[in-house]
Amino acid sequence: MKQYAASTMIRRLPEQYFSKLEKSIVSLKSQGADIINLAQGSPDQPTPDHIIKSLQEAATDPQFHRYSPFQGFSFFKEAVAEFYKNQYDVDLDPNEEVCILFGGKGGLVEVSQCLLNRGDVALVPDPGYPDYWSGVAMQEANMHMMPLRHEHGFLPQYEDIPARVRDEAKLLFLNYPNNPTGAVASSAFFEETVRFANDHDICTVHDFAYGAISFDGVKHPSFMQTKGAKENGIEIYTLSKTYNMAGWRVGFAVGNRSVIKHLNVLQDHQYVSLFGAVQRAATTALTSSQAGVTELQQMYEKRRNVLVEEAKRIGWAQEAPKGSFFAWFKVPNGMSETEFATQLLHEAHVAVAPGNGFGEHGRGYVRIGLVNDETKIKEAMSRIEALNLF
Ligand SMILES: Cc1ncc(COP(=O)(O)O)c(C=O)c1O
């Protein structure tokens, strides 16, 4: 077979960390190993019935068998505006301030394609979700990494960014509740962000993938609630985590009209829009009772408590995450995160995600997901205990 060379753009893309990690787990499983996978970030619960029923009904409606309108159905964008009003008391114009996305991941890559040119600078959290890197690489733009350190609550310190970089930067990626650290942000931090970003003419992109998952009775603020945020930047929301719809590939961006317009233009050229029945079911998810979301959040909180109690029991004392469904645990002294994760995978058959996959400042940590039930979490911790590493 003839081998076609990949374009330079494809060759610039960073290695897909999660797909590499997944391959080694699948390979061990195929040899019969009973792996408890705490490395993954895919929700383990099913999509609620009323959302599935909505899809089933909509799938038989011929209006959805034709092309969806460019930029999506108005009913879905209106549902997004209603959701933001109900949840966060934020007013959005469904026509100008909402863009439908094929999952949050798509939007996070597209926003770089929309705003960055070759040589431009994007401010990126380190550790952080690696998909921010992909769009920046496609555009031949540069990343300036903002370290997220424990002593600062895993929030970036804007004053540490060199003056030249602040002036050059065009985009700022943030994500709270945070993957991978489980940290949360306050309204005051978001206010500081708007001030910083406006002073330096930087568009903020707040990735709100885990917006529904924060603990200890705290509802995490939306960046859009901050005065001036809607003018400064956008927020990207996904239905993947809030409604266990990761496979459905549906999300949306809200906020600054010019950015929403650019995202829509890009999508007009790449796709038509999401399958209409998915838009209908997503509308059901956003506009019907949110009781299931509260139950989901309580379920993750219980799992978090079990994980932290178990970690303490085995001498791996760690702080409890405040949001997202990840815990960010330090590895035992003297070991690298890769050595530790490899030992856990091969000797305890427990998969955790080594922190260096999320950036240089992820060294010395592993990410543990709460997407397994309490019994599995306990079993995993007992297996780790048996390795006598603490
Ligand atoms: C921080 C963060 N942002 C965005 C996403 C993308 O989610 P999706 O593409 O399923 O909407 C994920 C998924 O794991 C994530 O962890």
Tab-separated table of C-alpha atoms and ligand atoms in Angstrom:
chain	number	residue	atom	x	y	z
A	1	MET	CA	0.000	0.000	0.000
A	2	LYS	CA	1.226	3.469	-0.838
A	3	GLN	CA	2.141	5.508	2.259
A	4	TYR	CA	1.036	9.125	2.141
A	5	ALA	CA	3.019	11.552	4.231
A	6	ALA	CA	1.048	13.398	6.883
A	7	SER	CA	0.827	17.163	6.557
A	8	THR	CA	3.116	19.229	8.730
A	9	MET	CA	0.040	20.207	10.752
A	10	ILE	CA	-0.677	16.570	11.612
A	11	ARG	CA	2.955	16.030	12.484
A	12	ARG	CA	2.910	19.017	14.809
A	13	LEU	CA	0.130	17.532	16.932
A	14	PRO	CA	1.222	16.353	20.381
A	15	GLU	CA	0.920	12.667	21.156
A	16	GLN	CA	-2.597	11.843	22.353
A	17	TYR	CA	-1.811	11.012	25.946
A	18	PHE	CA	-5.087	9.315	26.807
A	19	SER	CA	-5.058	7.049	23.772
A	20	LYS	CA	-1.507	5.885	24.623
A	21	LEU	CA	-2.492	5.186	28.241
A	22	GLU	CA	-5.611	3.342	27.135
A	23	LYS	CA	-3.566	1.088	24.832
A	24	SER	CA	-1.387	-0.271	27.655
A	25	ILE	CA	-4.470	-0.950	29.812
A	26	VAL	CA	-6.276	-2.724	26.956
A	27	SER	CA	-3.184	-4.823	26.272
A	28	LEU	CA	-2.967	-6.035	29.898
A	29	LYS	CA	-6.716	-6.720	29.967
A	30	SER	CA	-6.423	-8.809	26.808
A	31	GLN	CA	-3.887	-10.974	28.673
A	32	GLY	CA	-6.579	-11.627	31.297
A	33	ALA	CA	-5.564	-9.094	33.968
A	34	ASP	CA	-8.415	-7.797	36.160
A	35	ILE	CA	-7.577	-4.115	35.956
A	36	ILE	CA	-9.294	-1.493	38.102
A	37	ASN	CA	-9.084	1.565	35.907
A	38	LEU	CA	-8.772	4.712	38.003
A	39	ALA	CA	-6.946	6.441	35.150
A	40	GLN	CA	-9.932	7.092	32.936
A	41	GLY	CA	-12.184	10.120	32.857
A	42	SER	CA	-15.300	8.649	31.308
A	43	PRO	CA	-18.405	8.629	33.548
A	44	ASP	CA	-19.408	5.084	34.563
A	45	GLN	CA	-23.135	5.799	35.015
A	46	PRO	CA	-25.715	5.565	32.209
A	47	THR	CA	-27.448	8.550	30.639
A	48	PRO	CA	-30.734	9.162	32.512
A	49	ASP	CA	-33.784	7.422	30.992
A	50	HIS	CA	-35.768	10.563	30.209
A	51	ILE	CA	-32.927	11.821	28.001
A	52	ILE	CA	-32.657	8.501	26.169
A	53	LYS	CA	-36.442	8.429	25.635
A	54	SER	CA	-36.273	11.924	24.219
A	55	LEU	CA	-33.638	10.761	21.713
A	56	GLN	CA	-35.701	7.684	20.807
A	57	GLU	CA	-38.786	9.768	20.097
A	58	ALA	CA	-36.865	12.398	18.184
A	59	ALA	CA	-35.137	9.726	16.087
A	60	THR	CA	-38.522	8.822	14.551
A	61	ASP	CA	-39.296	12.449	13.648
A	62	PRO	CA	-38.626	13.015	9.926
A	63	GLN	CA	-37.649	16.662	10.461
A	64	PHE	CA	-34.460	15.360	12.069
A	65	HIS	CA	-33.659	13.046	9.157
A	66	ARG	CA	-32.873	16.014	6.966
A	67	TYR	CA	-29.818	18.216	7.435
A	68	SER	CA	-30.044	20.187	10.647
A	69	PRO	CA	-29.922	23.952	10.052
A	70	PHE	CA	-26.447	25.477	9.945
A	71	GLN	CA	-25.402	26.467	13.495
A	72	GLY	CA	-28.064	24.228	15.018
A	73	PHE	CA	-31.685	24.406	16.055
A	74	SER	CA	-32.973	27.504	17.838
A	75	PHE	CA	-34.778	25.350	20.408
A	76	PHE	CA	-31.451	23.984	21.663
A	77	LYS	CA	-29.809	27.411	21.854
A	78	GLU	CA	-32.849	28.741	23.696
A	79	ALA	CA	-32.565	25.815	26.119
A	80	VAL	CA	-28.923	26.736	26.744
A	81	ALA	CA	-29.963	30.309	27.577
A	82	GLU	CA	-32.720	29.000	29.882
A	83	PHE	CA	-30.240	26.667	31.600
A	84	TYR	CA	-27.750	29.478	32.259
A	85	LYS	CA	-30.533	31.705	33.582
A	86	ASN	CA	-31.850	28.972	35.916
A	87	GLN	CA	-28.490	27.698	37.094
A	88	TYR	CA	-26.396	30.850	37.210
A	89	ASP	CA	-28.744	33.784	36.707
A	90	VAL	CA	-26.799	34.714	33.568
A	91	ASP	CA	-28.632	36.285	30.608
A	92	LEU	CA	-27.579	35.032	27.185
A	93	ASP	CA	-28.834	35.902	23.742
A	94	PRO	CA	-29.448	32.459	22.200
A	95	ASN	CA	-28.787	33.726	18.668
A	96	GLU	CA	-25.589	35.663	19.254
A	97	GLU	CA	-24.071	34.307	22.451
A	98	VAL	CA	-24.463	30.528	22.114
A	99	CYS	CA	-22.635	28.153	19.773
A	100	ILE	CA	-23.450	24.454	19.642
A	101	LEU	CA	-20.411	22.182	19.802
A	102	PHE	CA	-19.596	18.569	19.019
A	103	GLY	CA	-18.509	18.088	22.633
A	104	GLY	CA	-16.341	20.426	24.654
A	105	LYS	CA	-13.176	18.967	23.152
A	106	GLY	CA	-14.158	20.159	19.667
A	107	GLY	CA	-14.756	23.703	20.902
A	108	LEU	CA	-11.519	23.825	22.853
A	109	VAL	CA	-9.552	23.035	19.699
A	110	GLU	CA	-11.712	25.267	17.480
A	111	VAL	CA	-11.283	28.360	19.635
A	112	SER	CA	-7.531	28.296	18.952
A	113	GLN	CA	-8.226	27.823	15.258
A	114	CYS	CA	-10.517	30.849	15.378
A	115	LEU	CA	-8.298	33.262	17.293
A	116	LEU	CA	-4.643	32.287	16.959
A	117	ASN	CA	-2.190	32.906	14.146
A	118	ARG	CA	1.281	31.520	13.679
A	119	GLY	CA	3.592	32.695	16.468
A	120	ASP	CA	0.788	33.950	18.715
A	121	VAL	CA	0.835	33.040	22.388
A	122	ALA	CA	-1.760	31.159	24.431
A	123	LEU	CA	-1.580	30.943	28.230
A	124	VAL	CA	-2.149	27.345	29.230
A	125	PRO	CA	-2.458	25.781	32.703
A	126	ASP	CA	0.219	23.271	33.715
A	127	PRO	CA	-0.915	20.687	34.701
A	128	GLY	CA	-3.913	20.859	32.416
A	129	TYR	CA	-6.189	19.037	30.042
A	130	PRO	CA	-3.946	18.187	27.066
A	131	ASP	CA	-6.493	19.082	24.382
A	132	TYR	CA	-5.711	22.782	24.888
A	133	TRP	CA	-2.338	22.021	23.354
A	134	SER	CA	-3.797	20.516	20.188
A	135	GLY	CA	-5.466	23.608	18.711
A	136	VAL	CA	-2.469	25.753	19.624
A	137	ALA	CA	-0.175	23.297	17.781
A	138	MET	CA	-2.453	23.278	14.716
A	139	GLN	CA	-2.124	27.041	14.459
A	140	GLU	CA	1.680	27.012	14.877
A	141	ALA	CA	1.107	29.226	17.888
A	142	ASN	CA	3.109	29.007	21.122
A	143	MET	CA	2.080	28.040	24.621
A	144	HIS	CA	3.198	29.811	27.738
A	145	MET	CA	2.605	27.394	30.577
A	146	MET	CA	1.121	28.755	33.808
A	147	PRO	CA	2.183	26.530	36.708
A	148	LEU	CA	-0.649	25.393	38.978
A	149	ARG	CA	0.904	24.833	42.388
A	150	HIS	CA	-0.490	23.325	45.539
A	151	GLU	CA	0.516	26.338	47.641
A	152	HIS	CA	-1.666	28.599	45.467
A	153	GLY	CA	-4.678	26.301	45.459
A	154	PHE	CA	-3.747	25.222	41.913
A	155	LEU	CA	-4.681	28.656	40.546
A	156	PRO	CA	-2.359	30.450	38.090
A	157	GLN	CA	-0.463	33.469	39.421
A	158	TYR	CA	-0.906	36.126	36.758
A	159	GLU	CA	1.742	38.366	38.297
A	160	ASP	CA	4.366	35.675	37.614
A	161	ILE	CA	3.785	35.837	33.846
A	162	PRO	CA	6.600	37.899	32.290
A	163	ALA	CA	5.432	41.338	31.046
A	164	ARG	CA	6.375	40.557	27.426
A	165	VAL	CA	4.314	37.359	27.462
A	166	ARG	CA	1.300	39.106	28.991
A	167	ASP	CA	1.370	41.640	26.180
A	168	GLU	CA	1.789	39.043	23.453
A	169	ALA	CA	-0.790	36.570	24.731
A	170	LYS	CA	-4.116	36.338	22.905
A	171	LEU	CA	-5.816	33.436	24.651
A	172	LEU	CA	-6.036	32.214	28.239
A	173	PHE	CA	-7.298	28.730	29.065
A	174	LEU	CA	-8.761	28.039	32.507
A	175	ASN	CA	-10.667	25.061	33.879
A	176	TYR	CA	-12.428	24.972	37.259
A	177	PRO	CA	-13.486	22.632	38.822
A	178	ASN	CA	-10.132	21.463	37.583
A	179	ASN	CA	-8.928	18.419	35.736
A	180	PRO	CA	-6.532	17.020	36.910
A	181	THR	CA	-6.086	18.693	40.321
A	182	GLY	CA	-9.687	18.690	41.643
A	183	ALA	CA	-9.222	22.363	42.612
A	184	VAL	CA	-11.986	24.954	42.441
A	185	ALA	CA	-11.986	28.707	41.786
A	186	SER	CA	-13.714	31.525	43.627
A	187	SER	CA	-15.685	34.416	42.166
A	188	ALA	CA	-12.843	36.668	43.357
A	189	PHE	CA	-10.360	34.702	41.234
A	190	PHE	CA	-12.637	35.052	38.209
A	191	GLU	CA	-12.847	38.808	38.850
A	192	GLU	CA	-9.054	38.988	38.980
A	193	THR	CA	-8.992	37.029	35.696
A	194	VAL	CA	-11.297	39.478	33.926
A	195	ARG	CA	-9.169	42.416	35.121
A	196	PHE	CA	-5.948	40.749	33.997
A	197	ALA	CA	-7.346	39.614	30.652
A	198	ASN	CA	-8.916	43.000	29.858
A	199	ASP	CA	-5.742	44.870	30.817
A	200	HIS	CA	-3.767	42.766	28.351
A	201	ASP	CA	-6.413	42.249	25.667
A	202	ILE	CA	-6.547	38.494	26.165
A	203	CYS	CA	-9.612	36.362	25.444
A	204	THR	CA	-10.401	34.007	28.337
A	205	VAL	CA	-11.682	30.521	27.579
A	206	HIS	CA	-13.135	28.927	30.674
A	207	ASP	CA	-13.588	25.184	30.312
A	208	PHE	CA	-16.537	24.355	32.588
A	209	ALA	CA	-16.644	20.619	31.873
A	210	TYR	CA	-17.031	19.770	35.585
A	211	GLY	CA	-19.308	22.683	36.444
A	212	ALA	CA	-21.898	20.390	38.016
A	213	ILE	CA	-19.427	18.522	40.200
A	214	SER	CA	-18.290	20.381	43.289
A	215	PHE	CA	-18.473	19.182	46.871
A	216	ASP	CA	-19.190	20.120	50.485
A	217	GLY	CA	-22.355	22.052	49.665
A	218	VAL	CA	-20.586	24.502	47.346
A	219	LYS	CA	-22.054	25.230	43.915
A	220	HIS	CA	-19.184	26.236	41.656
A	221	PRO	CA	-19.600	29.660	40.007
A	222	SER	CA	-19.771	30.012	36.256
A	223	PHE	CA	-17.160	32.359	34.782
A	224	MET	CA	-20.087	34.044	33.002
A	225	GLN	CA	-21.385	35.287	36.375
A	226	THR	CA	-18.356	37.549	36.698
A	227	LYS	CA	-18.922	41.176	35.748
A	228	GLY	CA	-17.385	41.749	32.320
A	229	ALA	CA	-16.769	38.047	31.595
A	230	LYS	CA	-19.263	37.859	28.757
A	231	GLU	CA	-17.482	40.739	27.029
A	232	ASN	CA	-14.034	39.323	27.756
A	233	GLY	CA	-14.304	35.651	26.850
A	234	ILE	CA	-16.275	32.451	26.544
A	235	GLU	CA	-17.219	29.470	28.657
A	236	ILE	CA	-17.355	25.965	27.206
A	237	TYR	CA	-19.873	23.565	28.715
A	238	THR	CA	-20.393	19.907	27.921
A	239	LEU	CA	-23.232	17.500	28.635
A	240	SER	CA	-20.686	14.650	28.912
A	241	LYS	CA	-20.207	14.795	32.676
A	242	THR	CA	-23.339	16.542	33.971
A	243	TYR	CA	-25.672	14.018	32.306
A	244	ASN	CA	-23.342	11.059	31.638
A	245	MET	CA	-23.468	11.754	27.915
A	246	ALA	CA	-19.788	11.470	26.980
A	247	GLY	CA	-20.541	9.285	23.954
A	248	TRP	CA	-23.173	11.656	22.594
A	249	ARG	CA	-20.667	14.381	21.737
A	250	VAL	CA	-22.671	17.432	22.630
A	251	GLY	CA	-21.690	20.692	24.279
A	252	PHE	CA	-21.832	24.425	23.707
A	253	ALA	CA	-19.889	27.657	24.043
A	254	VAL	CA	-21.411	30.817	25.494
A	255	GLY	CA	-20.219	34.386	25.856
A	256	ASN	CA	-18.377	36.938	23.749
A	257	ARG	CA	-20.318	37.512	20.531
A	258	SER	CA	-17.327	37.880	18.236
A	259	VAL	CA	-15.805	34.580	19.383
A	260	ILE	CA	-19.183	32.826	19.083
A	261	LYS	CA	-19.478	34.200	15.552
A	262	HIS	CA	-16.008	32.927	14.569
A	263	LEU	CA	-16.769	29.479	16.010
A	264	ASN	CA	-19.990	29.365	14.003
A	265	VAL	CA	-18.187	30.380	10.799
A	266	LEU	CA	-15.605	27.646	11.297
A	267	GLN	CA	-18.345	25.094	11.910
A	268	ASP	CA	-20.261	26.220	8.802
A	269	HIS	CA	-17.239	25.071	6.834
A	270	GLN	CA	-16.550	21.847	8.695
A	271	TYR	CA	-19.998	20.449	9.486
A	272	VAL	CA	-23.638	21.289	9.131
A	273	SER	CA	-24.716	20.708	12.727
A	274	LEU	CA	-25.319	17.921	15.223
A	275	PHE	CA	-27.982	15.270	14.524
A	276	GLY	CA	-31.248	17.049	15.337
A	277	ALA	CA	-32.438	14.236	17.607
A	278	VAL	CA	-29.324	14.696	19.753
A	279	GLN	CA	-30.100	18.420	19.946
A	280	ARG	CA	-33.654	17.564	21.012
A	281	ALA	CA	-32.452	15.139	23.729
A	282	ALA	CA	-29.830	17.655	24.906
A	283	THR	CA	-32.649	20.206	25.199
A	284	THR	CA	-34.557	17.734	27.379
A	285	ALA	CA	-31.470	17.278	29.547
A	286	LEU	CA	-31.041	21.027	30.114
A	287	THR	CA	-34.682	21.960	30.635
A	288	SER	CA	-36.118	19.054	32.660
A	289	SER	CA	-35.684	18.343	36.392
A	290	GLN	CA	-32.043	18.531	37.537
A	291	ALA	CA	-32.633	16.162	40.474
A	292	GLY	CA	-30.511	13.469	38.776
A	293	VAL	CA	-27.584	15.898	38.602
A	294	THR	CA	-27.765	16.459	42.368
A	295	GLU	CA	-27.793	12.688	42.936
A	296	LEU	CA	-24.810	12.285	40.630
A	297	GLN	CA	-22.873	14.965	42.478
A	298	GLN	CA	-23.698	13.257	45.817
A	299	MET	CA	-22.537	9.924	44.426
A	300	TYR	CA	-19.161	11.399	43.443
A	301	GLU	CA	-18.868	13.082	46.828
A	302	LYS	CA	-19.372	9.738	48.609
A	303	ARG	CA	-16.783	8.107	46.377
A	304	ARG	CA	-14.391	10.966	47.066
A	305	ASN	CA	-14.850	10.498	50.809
A	306	VAL	CA	-14.189	6.767	50.510
A	307	LEU	CA	-11.071	7.384	48.436
A	308	VAL	CA	-9.643	9.918	50.862
A	309	GLU	CA	-10.482	7.774	53.940
A	310	GLU	CA	-8.852	4.755	52.304
A	311	ALA	CA	-5.794	6.780	51.301
A	312	LYS	CA	-5.412	7.868	54.929
A	313	ARG	CA	-5.904	4.299	56.151
A	314	ILE	CA	-3.064	2.968	54.012
A	315	GLY	CA	-0.746	5.832	54.966
A	316	TRP	CA	-1.082	7.690	51.664
A	317	ALA	CA	-2.504	10.784	53.361
A	318	GLN	CA	-3.883	13.266	50.846
A	319	GLU	CA	-6.151	16.270	50.619
A	320	ALA	CA	-9.715	15.812	49.392
A	321	PRO	CA	-10.509	17.276	45.965
A	322	LYS	CA	-13.117	20.062	46.080
A	323	GLY	CA	-14.573	19.476	42.635
A	324	SER	CA	-14.428	17.510	39.329
A	325	PHE	CA	-14.269	13.738	39.630
A	326	PHE	CA	-10.509	13.543	40.018
A	327	ALA	CA	-8.114	13.393	42.926
A	328	TRP	CA	-4.541	14.588	42.486
A	329	PHE	CA	-2.323	12.570	44.770
A	330	LYS	CA	1.404	12.946	45.432
A	331	VAL	CA	3.479	9.870	44.708
A	332	PRO	CA	5.648	8.414	47.504
A	333	ASN	CA	8.997	10.135	48.026
A	334	GLY	CA	11.807	9.027	45.806
A	335	MET	CA	9.617	7.682	43.001
A	336	SER	CA	8.651	9.328	39.746
A	337	GLU	CA	5.001	9.403	38.747
A	338	THR	CA	5.739	7.108	35.793
A	339	GLU	CA	7.547	4.522	37.948
A	340	PHE	CA	4.767	4.627	40.512
A	341	ALA	CA	1.954	4.329	37.956
A	342	THR	CA	3.771	1.538	36.122
A	343	GLN	CA	4.283	-0.405	39.358
A	344	LEU	CA	0.612	0.024	40.300
A	345	LEU	CA	-0.506	-1.113	36.864
A	346	HIS	CA	1.706	-4.190	36.617
A	347	GLU	CA	1.853	-5.336	40.247
A	348	ALA	CA	-1.537	-4.230	41.638
A	349	HIS	CA	-3.474	-4.124	38.367
A	350	VAL	CA	-4.639	-0.638	39.280
A	351	ALA	CA	-4.392	2.007	36.569
A	352	VAL	CA	-3.787	5.624	37.587
A	353	ALA	CA	-2.818	8.479	35.259
A	354	PRO	CA	0.795	9.673	35.735
A	355	GLY	CA	0.794	13.436	36.253
A	356	ASN	CA	3.467	14.247	33.659
A	357	GLY	CA	0.875	13.572	30.931
A	358	PHE	CA	-0.776	16.839	31.987
A	359	GLY	CA	2.419	18.931	31.835
A	360	GLU	CA	5.787	19.383	33.555
A	361	HIS	CA	4.143	20.533	36.787
A	362	GLY	CA	2.261	17.269	36.926
A	363	ARG	CA	5.496	15.526	37.860
A	364	GLY	CA	5.343	13.927	41.284
A	365	TYR	CA	1.557	13.393	41.089
A	366	VAL	CA	-0.935	10.856	39.787
A	367	ARG	CA	-4.551	11.489	38.873
A	368	ILE	CA	-7.175	9.167	40.307
A	369	GLY	CA	-10.678	9.148	38.856
A	370	LEU	CA	-13.886	8.659	40.811
A	371	VAL	CA	-15.587	6.837	37.957
A	372	ASN	CA	-15.653	3.460	39.732
A	373	ASP	CA	-18.008	2.459	42.536
A	374	GLU	CA	-17.011	2.509	46.218
A	375	THR	CA	-16.275	-1.237	46.336
A	376	LYS	CA	-13.854	-0.936	43.424
A	377	ILE	CA	-12.195	2.123	44.963
A	378	LYS	CA	-11.700	0.220	48.263
A	379	GLU	CA	-10.400	-2.833	46.433
A	380	ALA	CA	-7.962	-0.685	44.445
A	381	MET	CA	-6.629	0.940	47.623
A	382	SER	CA	-6.199	-2.461	49.313
A	383	ARG	CA	-4.250	-3.694	46.311
A	384	ILE	CA	-2.048	-0.588	46.485
A	385	GLU	CA	-1.598	-1.096	50.247
A	386	ALA	CA	-0.268	-4.593	49.602
A	387	LEU	CA	2.674	-3.127	47.634
A	388	ASN	CA	3.990	-1.587	50.894
A	389	LEU	CA	5.042	1.665	49.274
A	390	PHE	CA	4.014	3.978	52.126
B	1	LIG	C1	-11.159	19.389	31.476
B	1	LIG	C2	-11.944	18.818	30.355
B	1	LIG	N1	-12.395	19.616	29.412
B	1	LIG	C3	-13.097	19.165	28.378
B	1	LIG	C4	-13.387	17.835	28.248
B	1	LIG	C5	-14.111	17.416	27.016
B	1	LIG	O1	-15.299	16.810	27.198
B	1	LIG	P1	-16.218	16.456	25.977
B	1	LIG	O2	-15.429	16.567	24.719
B	1	LIG	O3	-16.697	15.081	26.221
B	1	LIG	O4	-17.307	17.438	25.982
B	1	LIG	C6	-12.933	16.937	29.211
B	1	LIG	C7	-13.184	15.500	29.073
B	1	LIG	O5	-12.663	14.659	29.732
B	1	LIG	C8	-12.200	17.442	30.290
B	1	LIG	O6	-11.712	16.650	31.255
